[in-house]
Tab-separated table of C-alpha atoms in Angstrom:
chain	number	residue	atom	x	y	z
A	24	UNK	CA	7.979	259.802	-19.349
A	25	UNK	CA	9.656	257.115	-21.442
A	26	UNK	CA	12.914	255.623	-20.334
A	27	UNK	CA	14.815	256.760	-23.417
A	28	UNK	CA	13.871	260.378	-22.776
A	29	UNK	CA	15.266	260.241	-19.220
A	30	UNK	CA	18.901	260.666	-18.111
A	31	UNK	CA	20.996	258.601	-15.765
A	32	UNK	CA	21.631	260.001	-12.282
A	33	UNK	CA	25.097	260.065	-10.747
A	34	UNK	CA	26.340	256.903	-9.172
A	35	UNK	CA	28.200	256.645	-5.878
A	36	UNK	CA	31.560	257.129	-7.543
A	37	UNK	CA	30.226	260.548	-8.536
A	38	UNK	CA	28.617	261.328	-5.159
A	39	UNK	CA	25.185	260.031	-6.230
A	40	UNK	CA	23.064	257.408	-4.566
A	41	UNK	CA	20.925	255.542	-7.073
A	42	UNK	CA	18.731	253.165	-5.080
A	43	UNK	CA	18.670	249.466	-6.116
A	44	UNK	CA	15.404	248.335	-7.596
A	45	UNK	CA	13.290	245.704	-5.991
A	46	UNK	CA	12.116	242.620	-7.934
A	47	UNK	CA	8.644	244.205	-8.218
A	48	UNK	CA	10.051	247.461	-9.511
A	49	UNK	CA	12.141	245.600	-12.116
A	50	UNK	CA	9.118	243.647	-13.287
A	51	UNK	CA	7.037	246.880	-13.468
A	52	UNK	CA	9.698	248.605	-15.577
A	53	UNK	CA	9.958	245.639	-17.933
A	54	UNK	CA	6.181	245.184	-18.348
A	55	UNK	CA	5.462	248.930	-18.750
A	56	UNK	CA	8.365	249.928	-20.913
A	57	UNK	CA	9.121	249.754	-24.585
A	58	UNK	CA	12.380	247.819	-23.993
A	59	UNK	CA	13.165	245.192	-26.627
A	60	UNK	CA	11.934	241.793	-25.379
A	61	UNK	CA	15.416	240.371	-26.099
A	62	UNK	CA	16.700	241.915	-22.866
A	63	UNK	CA	17.076	239.372	-20.098
A	64	UNK	CA	17.318	240.050	-16.313
A	65	UNK	CA	19.927	238.233	-14.322
A	66	UNK	CA	18.655	239.031	-10.844
A	67	UNK	CA	21.266	236.922	-9.039
A	68	UNK	CA	24.002	239.039	-10.638
A	69	UNK	CA	22.062	242.308	-10.620
A	70	UNK	CA	22.367	242.973	-14.362
A	71	UNK	CA	20.485	242.936	-17.659
A	72	UNK	CA	21.870	241.715	-20.929
A	73	UNK	CA	21.040	241.535	-24.619
A	74	UNK	CA	22.815	239.495	-27.310
A	75	UNK	CA	22.486	239.571	-31.063
A	76	UNK	CA	24.315	238.726	-34.282
A	77	UNK	CA	25.319	241.688	-36.469
A	78	UNK	CA	25.565	241.430	-40.261
A	79	UNK	CA	29.379	241.558	-40.034
A	80	UNK	CA	32.277	242.702	-37.898
A	81	UNK	CA	32.132	246.339	-39.119
A	82	UNK	CA	28.356	246.477	-38.261
A	83	UNK	CA	29.075	245.129	-34.767
A	84	UNK	CA	31.771	247.731	-34.092
A	85	UNK	CA	29.708	250.547	-35.540
A	86	UNK	CA	26.889	249.690	-33.089
A	87	UNK	CA	29.332	249.423	-30.159
A	88	UNK	CA	30.888	252.828	-31.003
A	89	UNK	CA	27.462	254.433	-31.039
A	90	UNK	CA	26.583	252.873	-27.699
A	91	UNK	CA	29.918	254.070	-26.332
A	92	UNK	CA	28.935	257.637	-27.176
A	93	UNK	CA	25.595	257.237	-25.408
A	94	UNK	CA	27.316	255.700	-22.345
A	95	UNK	CA	29.758	258.625	-22.145
A	96	UNK	CA	26.898	261.139	-22.458
A	97	UNK	CA	24.996	259.372	-19.679
A	98	UNK	CA	28.001	258.654	-17.443
A	99	UNK	CA	26.889	255.009	-17.188
A	100	UNK	CA	29.030	252.424	-18.878
A	101	UNK	CA	28.002	248.880	-19.938
A	102	UNK	CA	30.205	245.906	-20.589
A	103	UNK	CA	30.424	245.349	-24.355
A	104	UNK	CA	31.563	242.188	-26.033
A	105	UNK	CA	32.142	240.975	-29.574
A	106	UNK	CA	32.781	237.260	-30.102
A	107	UNK	CA	32.965	235.186	-33.242
A	108	UNK	CA	33.609	238.539	-35.052
A	109	UNK	CA	29.888	239.588	-35.078
A	110	UNK	CA	28.120	238.261	-31.987
A	111	UNK	CA	27.458	241.261	-29.806
A	112	UNK	CA	26.570	241.186	-26.103
A	113	UNK	CA	25.829	244.181	-23.886
A	114	UNK	CA	25.668	243.793	-20.135
A	115	UNK	CA	24.399	246.613	-17.943
A	116	UNK	CA	24.485	247.012	-14.171
A	117	UNK	CA	25.191	249.719	-11.693
A	118	UNK	CA	28.597	248.477	-10.776
A	119	UNK	CA	29.074	250.651	-7.696
A	120	UNK	CA	26.281	248.779	-5.908
A	121	UNK	CA	26.292	245.521	-7.910
A	122	UNK	CA	22.534	245.791	-8.431
A	123	UNK	CA	20.032	247.033	-10.937
A	124	UNK	CA	18.964	250.677	-10.746
A	125	UNK	CA	16.716	252.757	-12.978
A	126	UNK	CA	19.848	253.997	-14.709
A	127	UNK	CA	20.422	250.512	-16.140
A	128	UNK	CA	16.995	250.521	-17.844
A	129	UNK	CA	17.413	254.098	-19.045
A	130	UNK	CA	20.662	253.099	-20.723
A	131	UNK	CA	19.083	249.882	-22.153
A	132	UNK	CA	16.249	251.937	-23.643
A	133	UNK	CA	18.694	254.396	-25.210
A	134	UNK	CA	20.753	251.578	-26.768
A	135	UNK	CA	17.559	250.059	-28.173
A	136	UNK	CA	17.301	253.244	-30.288
A	137	UNK	CA	20.689	252.658	-31.979
A	138	UNK	CA	20.269	251.208	-35.480
A	139	UNK	CA	21.590	247.646	-35.816
A	140	UNK	CA	22.576	245.979	-39.080
A	141	UNK	CA	21.514	242.520	-37.988
A	142	UNK	CA	22.432	239.252	-39.626
A	143	UNK	CA	19.389	238.632	-41.856
A	144	UNK	CA	19.259	234.933	-40.800
A	145	UNK	CA	19.521	235.837	-37.105
A	146	UNK	CA	16.765	238.473	-37.462
A	147	UNK	CA	14.429	235.953	-39.183
A	148	UNK	CA	15.009	233.542	-36.373
A	149	UNK	CA	14.407	236.220	-33.741
A	150	UNK	CA	11.370	238.048	-35.165
A	151	UNK	CA	10.461	239.398	-31.685
A	152	UNK	CA	13.446	241.690	-31.709
A	153	UNK	CA	12.568	245.319	-32.222
A	154	UNK	CA	15.643	247.158	-30.936
A	155	UNK	CA	17.601	249.042	-33.549
A	156	UNK	CA	15.191	248.357	-36.391
A	157	UNK	CA	14.431	251.440	-38.400
A	158	UNK	CA	11.201	251.358	-40.259
A	159	UNK	CA	11.014	253.542	-43.312
A	160	UNK	CA	7.599	255.025	-43.880
């Protein structure tokens, strides 16, 4: 089952016990999943992150608001940042255990489905990015 079709399990603050992932489990999820390759793993800090440049401030905030809705639905909340009025960064970790769990990758996969109005220049320079790109057939 794909990550974006799964749901986050309750964390310890909600009487759940999501187990931390091992380095091998993290590598397996990344290699087997459809996560955008722009995600980076910060194993020392137990988190994943993705950064991009939106077309403008309004596009950045629109994306953040849509991600906020997903986070609320999943009960798993990332850190979201906008700097320089359109540079967006999302940082995900299971804060209750300060480590990566499957929940983090489920949320990442779901945010990858949210349409992004990227800066055209940034997208040209980052052609490997596939998150949030809607292809019209």
